[in-house]
Amino acid sequence: MCVLVTGAAGFVGTHVSAALKRRGNGVLGLDNFNDYYDPSLKRARQELLERSGVYIVEADINDATLLKKLFEIVAFTHVMHLAAQAGVRYAMENPSSYVHSNIAGLVTMLEVCKSVNPQPSIVWASSSSVYGLNTKVPFSERDRTDQPASLYAATKKAGEEIAHTYNHIYGLSITGLRFFTVYGPWGRPDMAYFFFTRDILKGKSIPIFEAANHGTVARDFTYIDDIVKGCLGALDTAKKSTGSGGKKKGPAQLRVFNLGNTSPVPVFDLVSILEKLLKVKAKRLIMKLPRNGDVQFTHANISLAQKEFGYKPTTDLQTGLKKFVRWYLSYYGNGKKSVQ
Ligand SMILES: NC(=O)c1ccc[n+]([C@@H]2O[C@H](COP(=O)([O-])OP(=O)(O)OC[C@H]3O[C@@H](n4cnc5c(N)ncnc54)[C@H](O)[C@@H]3O)[C@@H](O)[C@H]2O)c1
Ligand SMILES: O=C(O)[C@H]1O[C@H](OP(=O)(O)OP(=O)(O)OC[C@H]2O[C@@H](n3ccc(=O)[nH]c3=O)[C@H](O)[C@@H]2O)[C@H](O)[C@@H](O)[C@@H]1O
């Protein structure tokens, strides 16, 4: 297996690239090192990967010429496509970034994949946010996904529809993974678990969203090591694409899986765990869940991934946050130096 990992300097991409290398797969990363969050964290992840022999090409997934060149040089058997504009709320500030990376970037990647011979199999990151305003829990893959609550969710849903098209016309083998709120060491500073930690240590108040009538807001928090196992399981069970050079040869594999945990946890409980781990009382600022793309809860039915490739999350939030806090304190010191 020889894998092109896009978004390799990102949180999930770094962990997936390292895991592929550790088990002996060929890995080449690609990332544009954008400044959606602190690029120095992406550079530090790049150094970590380089120490284990994984290199990252600095490029944009919209650069079709460069992508084609890479495929001429390396016979990738798989693409682990993680490069995207992530983040639910930021879509209200910078919508074009989501179109650039999550729509145009995905189409460019698929256009290149369908034109090389033999075509690689593709595993890419969709998102639990496609379930949008669904209230039937736990969410299963066949549940409706036509009520996205954010532009981010809409671009991920669009990605799933675009994948269907490239599978149908060009015979590309494509697997979409709906990750559920992933956290862990080397994580993303724009995510609540991360900036809550930073701000609790700084004594700053943290805004905790609450639904109407004091409704609990909860997430199916999924530890990064469990997500990595799911990604590798999807790669290992990806069937070869059947098209080559654009000619279709029969039905190619098209799959979608939830990669979540076993039960959602209220955000309030996440804060209580962080207080205990940091030994600092949080300054809680309770706020009404803003209409900013956030949904009240997510909860994954993971039986399909369990059946298909033995996906089994084993890390609970308490254990996972302990590992994150240990990394956070070692990377930023005891909260004195912190991410912007
Ligand atoms: N972390 C989560 O909780 C979560 C949950 C669901 C889905 N996802 C998805 O998983 C994938 C990885 O997410 P992450 O949490 O590691 O985010 P991340 O932002 O850390 O990683 C994404 C990486 O892609 C790169 N990138 C973005 N646009 C690019 C472009 N046009 N060209 C090249 N590189 C580009 C960024 O520089 C970044 O390093 C994303 O597709 C995200 O939408 C993440
Ligand atoms: O599962 C997913 O698909 C999504 O998971 C996360 O999105 P989210 O669950 O909103 O993660 P956070 O932004 O870390 O929020 C976690 C919880 O904290 C809450 N929150 C967030 C921010 C804040 O200031 N206060 C607050 O209470 C949110 O409502 C949410 O319930 C990632 O940021 C998205 O990239 C990803 O697509």
Short mmCIF file of N, CA, C and O in Angstrom, two decimals, residues 91-209:
data_model
loop_
_atom_site.label_atom_id
_atom_site.label_comp_id
_atom_site.label_asym_id
_atom_site.label_seq_id
_atom_site.Cartn_x
_atom_site.Cartn_y
_atom_site.Cartn_z
N ALA A 91 -17.40 28.95 9.24
CA ALA A 91 -18.03 29.07 7.92
C ALA A 91 -18.82 30.38 7.81
O ALA A 91 -19.03 30.91 6.71
N MET A 92 -19.22 30.94 8.95
CA MET A 92 -19.98 32.21 8.87
C MET A 92 -19.06 33.39 8.67
O MET A 92 -19.48 34.47 8.28
N GLU A 93 -17.75 33.16 8.94
CA GLU A 93 -16.77 34.25 8.75
C GLU A 93 -16.13 34.20 7.37
O GLU A 93 -15.86 35.21 6.76
N ASN A 94 -15.85 32.96 6.91
CA ASN A 94 -15.06 32.83 5.68
C ASN A 94 -15.62 31.71 4.80
O ASN A 94 -14.99 30.67 4.61
N PRO A 95 -16.81 31.91 4.24
CA PRO A 95 -17.47 30.85 3.46
C PRO A 95 -16.63 30.39 2.26
O PRO A 95 -16.63 29.20 1.94
N SER A 96 -15.88 31.31 1.65
CA SER A 96 -15.18 30.91 0.41
C SER A 96 -14.08 29.88 0.69
O SER A 96 -13.76 29.06 -0.15
N SER A 97 -13.57 29.88 1.90
CA SER A 97 -12.54 28.90 2.25
C SER A 97 -13.11 27.47 2.19
O SER A 97 -12.43 26.52 1.80
N TYR A 98 -14.39 27.34 2.50
CA TYR A 98 -15.03 26.02 2.49
C TYR A 98 -15.29 25.57 1.05
O TYR A 98 -15.13 24.39 0.71
N VAL A 99 -15.64 26.53 0.20
CA VAL A 99 -15.86 26.19 -1.23
C VAL A 99 -14.51 25.82 -1.85
O VAL A 99 -14.38 24.81 -2.54
N HIS A 100 -13.48 26.61 -1.53
CA HIS A 100 -12.14 26.39 -2.11
C HIS A 100 -11.62 24.99 -1.78
O HIS A 100 -11.18 24.25 -2.65
N SER A 101 -11.67 24.64 -0.51
CA SER A 101 -11.03 23.37 -0.11
C SER A 101 -11.97 22.18 -0.15
O SER A 101 -11.60 21.10 -0.58
N ASN A 102 -13.22 22.39 0.31
CA ASN A 102 -14.10 21.23 0.49
C ASN A 102 -14.89 20.87 -0.76
O ASN A 102 -15.37 19.75 -0.88
N ILE A 103 -15.03 21.81 -1.67
CA ILE A 103 -15.75 21.52 -2.93
C ILE A 103 -14.74 21.51 -4.10
O ILE A 103 -14.45 20.44 -4.65
N ALA A 104 -14.17 22.67 -4.42
CA ALA A 104 -13.23 22.73 -5.56
C ALA A 104 -12.05 21.78 -5.33
O ALA A 104 -11.64 21.04 -6.24
N GLY A 105 -11.53 21.77 -4.12
CA GLY A 105 -10.37 20.92 -3.81
C GLY A 105 -10.69 19.46 -3.95
O GLY A 105 -9.91 18.68 -4.52
N LEU A 106 -11.87 19.06 -3.48
CA LEU A 106 -12.27 17.65 -3.59
C LEU A 106 -12.44 17.27 -5.06
O LEU A 106 -11.97 16.22 -5.51
N VAL A 107 -13.10 18.13 -5.84
CA VAL A 107 -13.33 17.83 -7.27
C VAL A 107 -11.99 17.71 -8.00
O VAL A 107 -11.77 16.78 -8.78
N THR A 108 -11.07 18.62 -7.69
CA THR A 108 -9.74 18.55 -8.34
C THR A 108 -9.07 17.23 -8.01
O THR A 108 -8.54 16.55 -8.90
N MET A 109 -9.14 16.84 -6.76
CA MET A 109 -8.50 15.58 -6.33
C MET A 109 -9.13 14.40 -7.07
O MET A 109 -8.43 13.54 -7.63
N LEU A 110 -10.46 14.41 -7.17
CA LEU A 110 -11.14 13.28 -7.84
C LEU A 110 -10.88 13.28 -9.34
O LEU A 110 -10.73 12.22 -9.96
N GLU A 111 -10.79 14.47 -9.93
CA GLU A 111 -10.48 14.57 -11.36
C GLU A 111 -9.10 13.97 -11.65
O GLU A 111 -8.92 13.24 -12.63
N VAL A 112 -8.15 14.23 -10.78
CA VAL A 112 -6.81 13.67 -10.99
C VAL A 112 -6.86 12.15 -10.79
O VAL A 112 -6.35 11.38 -11.60
N CYS A 113 -7.54 11.71 -9.73
CA CYS A 113 -7.60 10.27 -9.44
C CYS A 113 -8.25 9.49 -10.56
O CYS A 113 -7.82 8.39 -10.90
N LYS A 114 -9.29 10.05 -11.21
CA LYS A 114 -9.97 9.28 -12.25
C LYS A 114 -9.14 9.22 -13.53
O LYS A 114 -9.33 8.36 -14.37
N SER A 115 -8.17 10.16 -13.64
CA SER A 115 -7.41 10.19 -14.91
C SER A 115 -6.10 9.40 -14.85
O SER A 115 -5.46 9.21 -15.87
N VAL A 116 -5.71 8.96 -13.63
CA VAL A 116 -4.46 8.18 -13.59
C VAL A 116 -4.79 6.70 -13.80
O VAL A 116 -5.92 6.26 -13.60
N ASN A 117 -3.76 5.94 -14.20
CA ASN A 117 -3.97 4.51 -14.47
C ASN A 117 -2.83 3.69 -13.89
O ASN A 117 -1.68 3.93 -14.24
N PRO A 118 -3.09 2.80 -12.91
CA PRO A 118 -4.41 2.45 -12.37
C PRO A 118 -4.89 3.51 -11.37
O PRO A 118 -4.08 4.21 -10.76
N GLN A 119 -6.20 3.61 -11.25
CA GLN A 119 -6.77 4.60 -10.35
C GLN A 119 -6.56 4.16 -8.89
O GLN A 119 -6.69 2.98 -8.59
N PRO A 120 -6.26 5.11 -8.00
CA PRO A 120 -6.15 4.77 -6.57
C PRO A 120 -7.55 4.60 -5.96
O PRO A 120 -8.53 5.09 -6.53
N SER A 121 -7.60 3.91 -4.82
CA SER A 121 -8.84 3.89 -4.03
C SER A 121 -8.79 5.08 -3.09
O SER A 121 -7.71 5.44 -2.60
N ILE A 122 -9.94 5.69 -2.85
CA ILE A 122 -9.96 6.92 -2.05
C ILE A 122 -10.76 6.73 -0.77
O ILE A 122 -11.87 6.18 -0.80
N VAL A 123 -10.16 7.15 0.35
CA VAL A 123 -10.88 7.22 1.62
C VAL A 123 -10.80 8.70 2.04
O VAL A 123 -9.71 9.28 2.01
N TRP A 124 -11.95 9.29 2.36
CA TRP A 124 -11.91 10.73 2.65
C TRP A 124 -12.76 11.05 3.87
O TRP A 124 -13.62 10.25 4.28
N ALA A 125 -12.53 12.19 4.47
CA ALA A 125 -13.20 12.58 5.70
C ALA A 125 -14.46 13.39 5.40
O ALA A 125 -14.40 14.50 4.92
N SER A 126 -15.62 12.74 5.71
CA SER A 126 -16.84 13.51 5.75
C SER A 126 -17.00 13.94 7.21
O SER A 126 -15.99 14.17 7.88
N SER A 127 -18.23 14.02 7.71
CA SER A 127 -18.38 14.62 9.05
C SER A 127 -19.73 14.27 9.65
O SER A 127 -20.72 14.16 8.94
N SER A 128 -19.76 14.16 10.96
CA SER A 128 -21.03 13.90 11.67
C SER A 128 -21.99 15.07 11.45
O SER A 128 -23.20 14.93 11.59
N SER A 129 -21.44 16.21 11.03
CA SER A 129 -22.31 17.40 10.87
C SER A 129 -23.32 17.22 9.74
O SER A 129 -24.29 17.97 9.65
N VAL A 130 -23.11 16.20 8.88
CA VAL A 130 -24.10 16.01 7.79
C VAL A 130 -25.47 15.61 8.35
O VAL A 130 -26.49 15.80 7.70
N TYR A 131 -25.48 15.08 9.59
CA TYR A 131 -26.77 14.70 10.19
C TYR A 131 -27.58 15.93 10.59
O TYR A 131 -28.77 15.83 10.89
N GLY A 132 -26.92 17.07 10.66
CA GLY A 132 -27.60 18.35 10.85
C GLY A 132 -28.67 18.34 11.93
O GLY A 132 -28.41 17.99 13.07
N LEU A 133 -29.88 18.66 11.53
CA LEU A 133 -30.96 18.88 12.51
C LEU A 133 -31.71 17.59 12.84
O LEU A 133 -32.79 17.61 13.38
N ASN A 134 -31.10 16.46 12.51
CA ASN A 134 -31.71 15.16 12.86
C ASN A 134 -31.93 15.06 14.36
O ASN A 134 -31.04 15.44 15.13
N THR A 135 -33.07 14.51 14.76
CA THR A 135 -33.26 14.36 16.22
C THR A 135 -33.32 12.87 16.59
O THR A 135 -33.36 12.52 17.74
N LYS A 136 -33.35 12.00 15.58
CA LYS A 136 -33.42 10.56 15.84
C LYS A 136 -32.00 10.06 16.15
O LYS A 136 -31.13 10.06 15.31
N VAL A 137 -31.77 9.66 17.42
CA VAL A 137 -30.43 9.18 17.78
C VAL A 137 -30.49 7.70 18.15
O VAL A 137 -31.54 7.22 18.55
N PRO A 138 -29.41 6.94 18.01
CA PRO A 138 -28.15 7.40 17.42
C PRO A 138 -28.27 7.50 15.90
O PRO A 138 -29.12 6.85 15.29
N PHE A 139 -27.44 8.32 15.29
CA PHE A 139 -27.48 8.52 13.84
C PHE A 139 -26.91 7.28 13.16
O PHE A 139 -25.83 6.81 13.50
N SER A 140 -27.64 6.78 12.14
CA SER A 140 -27.03 5.71 11.34
C SER A 140 -26.92 6.19 9.90
O SER A 140 -27.62 7.11 9.49
N GLU A 141 -26.05 5.55 9.15
CA GLU A 141 -25.65 6.04 7.82
C GLU A 141 -26.85 6.23 6.89
O GLU A 141 -26.80 7.03 5.97
N ARG A 142 -27.94 5.46 7.12
CA ARG A 142 -29.06 5.60 6.17
C ARG A 142 -30.01 6.71 6.60
O ARG A 142 -30.97 7.01 5.91
N ASP A 143 -29.74 7.37 7.75
CA ASP A 143 -30.64 8.45 8.19
C ASP A 143 -30.50 9.66 7.26
O ASP A 143 -29.48 9.83 6.58
N ARG A 144 -31.52 10.52 7.27
CA ARG A 144 -31.49 11.67 6.36
C ARG A 144 -30.33 12.60 6.69
O ARG A 144 -29.94 12.78 7.84
N THR A 145 -29.77 13.16 5.61
CA THR A 145 -28.65 14.10 5.76
C THR A 145 -28.92 15.33 4.89
O THR A 145 -28.00 15.95 4.38
N ASP A 146 -30.21 15.66 4.74
CA ASP A 146 -30.55 16.78 3.84
C ASP A 146 -30.95 18.05 4.61
O ASP A 146 -31.62 18.92 4.08
N GLN A 147 -30.52 18.11 5.89
CA GLN A 147 -30.81 19.33 6.67
C GLN A 147 -29.54 19.85 7.35
O GLN A 147 -29.49 19.99 8.56
N PRO A 148 -28.50 20.14 6.57
CA PRO A 148 -27.24 20.63 7.18
C PRO A 148 -27.50 21.94 7.93
O PRO A 148 -28.27 22.78 7.47
N ALA A 149 -26.85 22.08 9.08
CA ALA A 149 -27.08 23.27 9.91
C ALA A 149 -26.00 24.32 9.69
O ALA A 149 -26.04 25.40 10.29
N SER A 150 -24.98 23.97 8.88
CA SER A 150 -23.89 24.94 8.64
C SER A 150 -23.41 24.77 7.21
O SER A 150 -23.62 23.71 6.59
N LEU A 151 -22.72 25.79 6.69
CA LEU A 151 -22.15 25.68 5.35
C LEU A 151 -21.11 24.57 5.35
O LEU A 151 -21.00 23.79 4.40
N TYR A 152 -20.40 24.44 6.43
CA TYR A 152 -19.41 23.36 6.55
C TYR A 152 -20.09 22.02 6.33
O TYR A 152 -19.66 21.23 5.49
N ALA A 153 -21.19 21.80 7.05
CA ALA A 153 -21.91 20.52 6.91
C ALA A 153 -22.40 20.35 5.48
O ALA A 153 -22.32 19.27 4.90
N ALA A 154 -22.87 21.43 4.87
CA ALA A 154 -23.38 21.37 3.49
C ALA A 154 -22.26 21.00 2.52
O ALA A 154 -22.46 20.22 1.58
N THR A 155 -21.02 21.49 2.78
CA THR A 155 -19.92 21.12 1.87
C THR A 155 -19.53 19.66 2.05
O THR A 155 -19.10 19.01 1.10
N LYS A 156 -19.70 19.13 3.24
CA LYS A 156 -19.37 17.72 3.47
C LYS A 156 -20.44 16.83 2.83
O LYS A 156 -20.15 15.80 2.22
N LYS A 157 -21.68 17.28 2.95
CA LYS A 157 -22.79 16.54 2.30
C LYS A 157 -22.60 16.58 0.79
O LYS A 157 -22.72 15.57 0.08
N ALA A 158 -22.23 17.75 0.28
CA ALA A 158 -21.98 17.90 -1.17
C ALA A 158 -20.86 16.95 -1.59
O ALA A 158 -20.91 16.30 -2.64
N GLY A 159 -19.86 16.85 -0.73
CA GLY A 159 -18.73 15.94 -1.01
C GLY A 159 -19.21 14.51 -1.17
O GLY A 159 -18.75 13.78 -2.06
N GLU A 160 -20.18 14.12 -0.36
CA GLU A 160 -20.68 12.74 -0.45
C GLU A 160 -21.42 12.55 -1.77
O GLU A 160 -21.33 11.50 -2.41
N GLU A 161 -22.14 13.59 -2.21
CA GLU A 161 -22.86 13.48 -3.49
C GLU A 161 -21.87 13.49 -4.66
O GLU A 161 -22.03 12.77 -5.64
N ILE A 162 -20.82 14.29 -4.55
CA ILE A 162 -19.80 14.36 -5.61
C ILE A 162 -19.08 13.02 -5.70
O ILE A 162 -18.82 12.50 -6.79
N ALA A 163 -18.84 12.40 -4.54
CA ALA A 163 -18.20 11.09 -4.52
C ALA A 163 -19.05 10.07 -5.27
O ALA A 163 -18.55 9.26 -6.06
N HIS A 164 -20.36 10.16 -5.06
CA HIS A 164 -21.28 9.22 -5.75
C HIS A 164 -21.11 9.36 -7.27
O HIS A 164 -21.05 8.37 -8.01
N THR A 165 -20.99 10.60 -7.73
CA THR A 165 -20.88 10.86 -9.18
C THR A 165 -19.59 10.28 -9.76
O THR A 165 -19.61 9.59 -10.79
N TYR A 166 -18.47 10.48 -9.05
CA TYR A 166 -17.18 9.99 -9.57
C TYR A 166 -17.07 8.47 -9.47
O TYR A 166 -16.36 7.81 -10.22
N ASN A 167 -17.82 7.92 -8.55
CA ASN A 167 -17.90 6.45 -8.46
C ASN A 167 -18.72 5.93 -9.63
O ASN A 167 -18.33 4.99 -10.33
N HIS A 168 -19.85 6.57 -9.89
CA HIS A 168 -20.81 6.09 -10.93
C HIS A 168 -20.22 6.24 -12.33
O HIS A 168 -20.26 5.31 -13.14
N ILE A 169 -19.63 7.39 -12.61
CA ILE A 169 -19.16 7.66 -13.98
C ILE A 169 -17.79 7.02 -14.24
O ILE A 169 -17.57 6.40 -15.28
N TYR A 170 -16.87 7.16 -13.28
CA TYR A 170 -15.47 6.77 -13.55
C TYR A 170 -15.04 5.50 -12.84
O TYR A 170 -13.87 5.10 -12.95
N GLY A 171 -15.93 4.91 -12.04
CA GLY A 171 -15.56 3.65 -11.38
C GLY A 171 -14.54 3.83 -10.27
O GLY A 171 -13.79 2.92 -9.93
N LEU A 172 -14.52 5.03 -9.66
CA LEU A 172 -13.59 5.26 -8.54
C LEU A 172 -14.14 4.59 -7.28
O LEU A 172 -15.33 4.76 -6.96
N SER A 173 -13.26 3.87 -6.58
CA SER A 173 -13.63 3.27 -5.29
C SER A 173 -13.48 4.35 -4.23
O SER A 173 -12.38 4.89 -4.06
N ILE A 174 -14.59 4.73 -3.58
CA ILE A 174 -14.56 5.86 -2.65
C ILE A 174 -15.27 5.49 -1.35
O ILE A 174 -16.38 4.96 -1.36
N THR A 175 -14.61 5.78 -0.22
CA THR A 175 -15.19 5.54 1.11
C THR A 175 -15.20 6.85 1.89
O THR A 175 -14.16 7.48 2.06
N GLY A 176 -16.38 7.25 2.34
CA GLY A 176 -16.51 8.47 3.16
C GLY A 176 -16.58 8.08 4.64
O GLY A 176 -17.29 7.15 5.00
N LEU A 177 -15.82 8.79 5.47
CA LEU A 177 -15.83 8.51 6.92
C LEU A 177 -16.41 9.71 7.65
O LEU A 177 -15.87 10.81 7.58
N ARG A 178 -17.53 9.53 8.33
CA ARG A 178 -18.15 10.61 9.10
C ARG A 178 -17.56 10.58 10.51
O ARG A 178 -18.03 9.87 11.38
N PHE A 179 -16.47 11.37 10.69
CA PHE A 179 -15.84 11.46 12.02
C PHE A 179 -16.76 12.22 12.96
O PHE A 179 -17.42 13.18 12.53
N PHE A 180 -16.75 11.84 14.24
CA PHE A 180 -17.54 12.51 15.28
C PHE A 180 -16.60 13.19 16.29
O PHE A 180 -15.92 12.52 17.05
N THR A 181 -16.52 14.52 16.23
CA THR A 181 -15.77 15.37 17.17
C THR A 181 -14.52 14.68 17.71
O THR A 181 -14.51 14.10 18.79
N VAL A 182 -13.46 14.74 16.94
CA VAL A 182 -12.21 14.04 17.24
C VAL A 182 -11.31 14.92 18.10
O VAL A 182 -11.21 16.13 17.88
N TYR A 183 -10.69 14.31 19.10
CA TYR A 183 -9.82 15.09 20.00
C TYR A 183 -8.60 14.26 20.36
O TYR A 183 -8.58 13.03 20.18
N GLY A 184 -7.55 14.92 20.88
CA GLY A 184 -6.36 14.20 21.31
C GLY A 184 -5.11 15.05 21.18
O GLY A 184 -5.18 16.22 20.77
N PRO A 185 -3.96 14.49 21.54
CA PRO A 185 -2.68 15.22 21.45
C PRO A 185 -2.44 15.73 20.04
O PRO A 185 -2.88 15.12 19.07
N TRP A 186 -1.78 16.90 19.92
CA TRP A 186 -1.52 17.54 18.62
C TRP A 186 -2.82 17.98 17.96
O TRP A 186 -2.90 18.08 16.74
N GLY A 187 -3.83 18.27 18.79
CA GLY A 187 -5.17 18.60 18.29
C GLY A 187 -5.27 19.98 17.69
O GLY A 187 -4.28 20.67 17.43
N ARG A 188 -6.55 20.38 17.50
CA ARG A 188 -6.83 21.66 16.83
C ARG A 188 -7.22 22.75 17.82
O ARG A 188 -8.17 22.61 18.59
N PRO A 189 -6.48 23.88 17.79
CA PRO A 189 -6.76 24.98 18.74
C PRO A 189 -8.13 25.63 18.55
O PRO A 189 -8.58 26.36 19.43
N ASP A 190 -8.79 25.37 17.44
CA ASP A 190 -10.11 25.99 17.23
C ASP A 190 -11.23 25.16 17.84
O ASP A 190 -12.40 25.54 17.76
N MET A 191 -10.89 24.02 18.41
CA MET A 191 -11.92 23.15 18.98
C MET A 191 -12.05 23.38 20.48
O MET A 191 -11.08 23.72 21.16
N ALA A 192 -13.29 23.17 20.98
CA ALA A 192 -13.61 23.57 22.36
C ALA A 192 -12.70 22.92 23.39
O ALA A 192 -12.18 23.61 24.29
N TYR A 193 -12.45 21.59 23.28
CA TYR A 193 -11.63 20.93 24.31
C TYR A 193 -10.27 21.61 24.42
O TYR A 193 -9.67 21.69 25.50
N PHE A 194 -9.76 22.12 23.29
CA PHE A 194 -8.42 22.72 23.23
C PHE A 194 -8.44 24.13 23.82
O PHE A 194 -7.66 24.44 24.74
N PHE A 195 -9.33 24.98 23.33
CA PHE A 195 -9.26 26.36 23.86
C PHE A 195 -9.88 26.47 25.25
O PHE A 195 -9.53 27.36 26.03
N PHE A 196 -10.74 25.51 25.63
CA PHE A 196 -11.18 25.49 27.04
C PHE A 196 -9.96 25.24 27.94
O PHE A 196 -9.78 25.89 28.97
N THR A 197 -9.12 24.30 27.56
CA THR A 197 -7.91 23.99 28.35
C THR A 197 -7.05 25.24 28.48
O THR A 197 -6.64 25.64 29.57
N ARG A 198 -6.79 25.87 27.33
CA ARG A 198 -5.96 27.08 27.31
C ARG A 198 -6.55 28.14 28.25
O ARG A 198 -5.86 28.69 29.10
N ASP A 199 -7.87 28.36 28.13
CA ASP A 199 -8.47 29.48 28.87
C ASP A 199 -8.71 29.15 30.34
O ASP A 199 -8.67 30.04 31.19
N ILE A 200 -8.90 27.88 30.65
CA ILE A 200 -9.01 27.51 32.09
C ILE A 200 -7.67 27.80 32.77
O ILE A 200 -7.59 28.39 33.83
N LEU A 201 -6.58 27.42 32.08
CA LEU A 201 -5.23 27.65 32.65
C LEU A 201 -4.94 29.14 32.78
O LEU A 201 -4.22 29.58 33.67
N LYS A 202 -5.51 29.95 31.89
CA LYS A 202 -5.27 31.40 31.93
C LYS A 202 -6.26 32.11 32.84
O LYS A 202 -6.21 33.34 32.98
N GLY A 203 -7.21 31.37 33.39
CA GLY A 203 -8.19 32.00 34.26
C GLY A 203 -9.24 32.81 33.50
O GLY A 203 -9.93 33.65 34.05
N LYS A 204 -9.32 32.54 32.18
CA LYS A 204 -10.32 33.28 31.37
C LYS A 204 -11.64 32.52 31.41
O LYS A 204 -11.66 31.30 31.59
N SER A 205 -12.75 33.23 31.22
CA SER A 205 -14.05 32.53 31.25
C SER A 205 -14.22 31.74 29.94
O SER A 205 -13.68 32.10 28.89
N ILE A 206 -14.97 30.64 30.08
CA ILE A 206 -15.20 29.81 28.88
C ILE A 206 -16.70 29.76 28.59
O ILE A 206 -17.50 29.49 29.46
N PRO A 207 -17.06 30.06 27.33
CA PRO A 207 -18.48 30.10 26.96
C PRO A 207 -19.02 28.68 26.73
O PRO A 207 -18.59 28.00 25.80
N ILE A 208 -19.91 28.23 27.59
CA ILE A 208 -20.49 26.88 27.43
C ILE A 208 -21.91 27.02 26.89
O ILE A 208 -22.76 27.66 27.50
N PHE A 209 -22.13 26.43 25.72
CA PHE A 209 -23.44 26.59 25.07
C PHE A 209 -24.47 25.68 25.73
O PHE A 209 -24.19 24.54 26.09
#
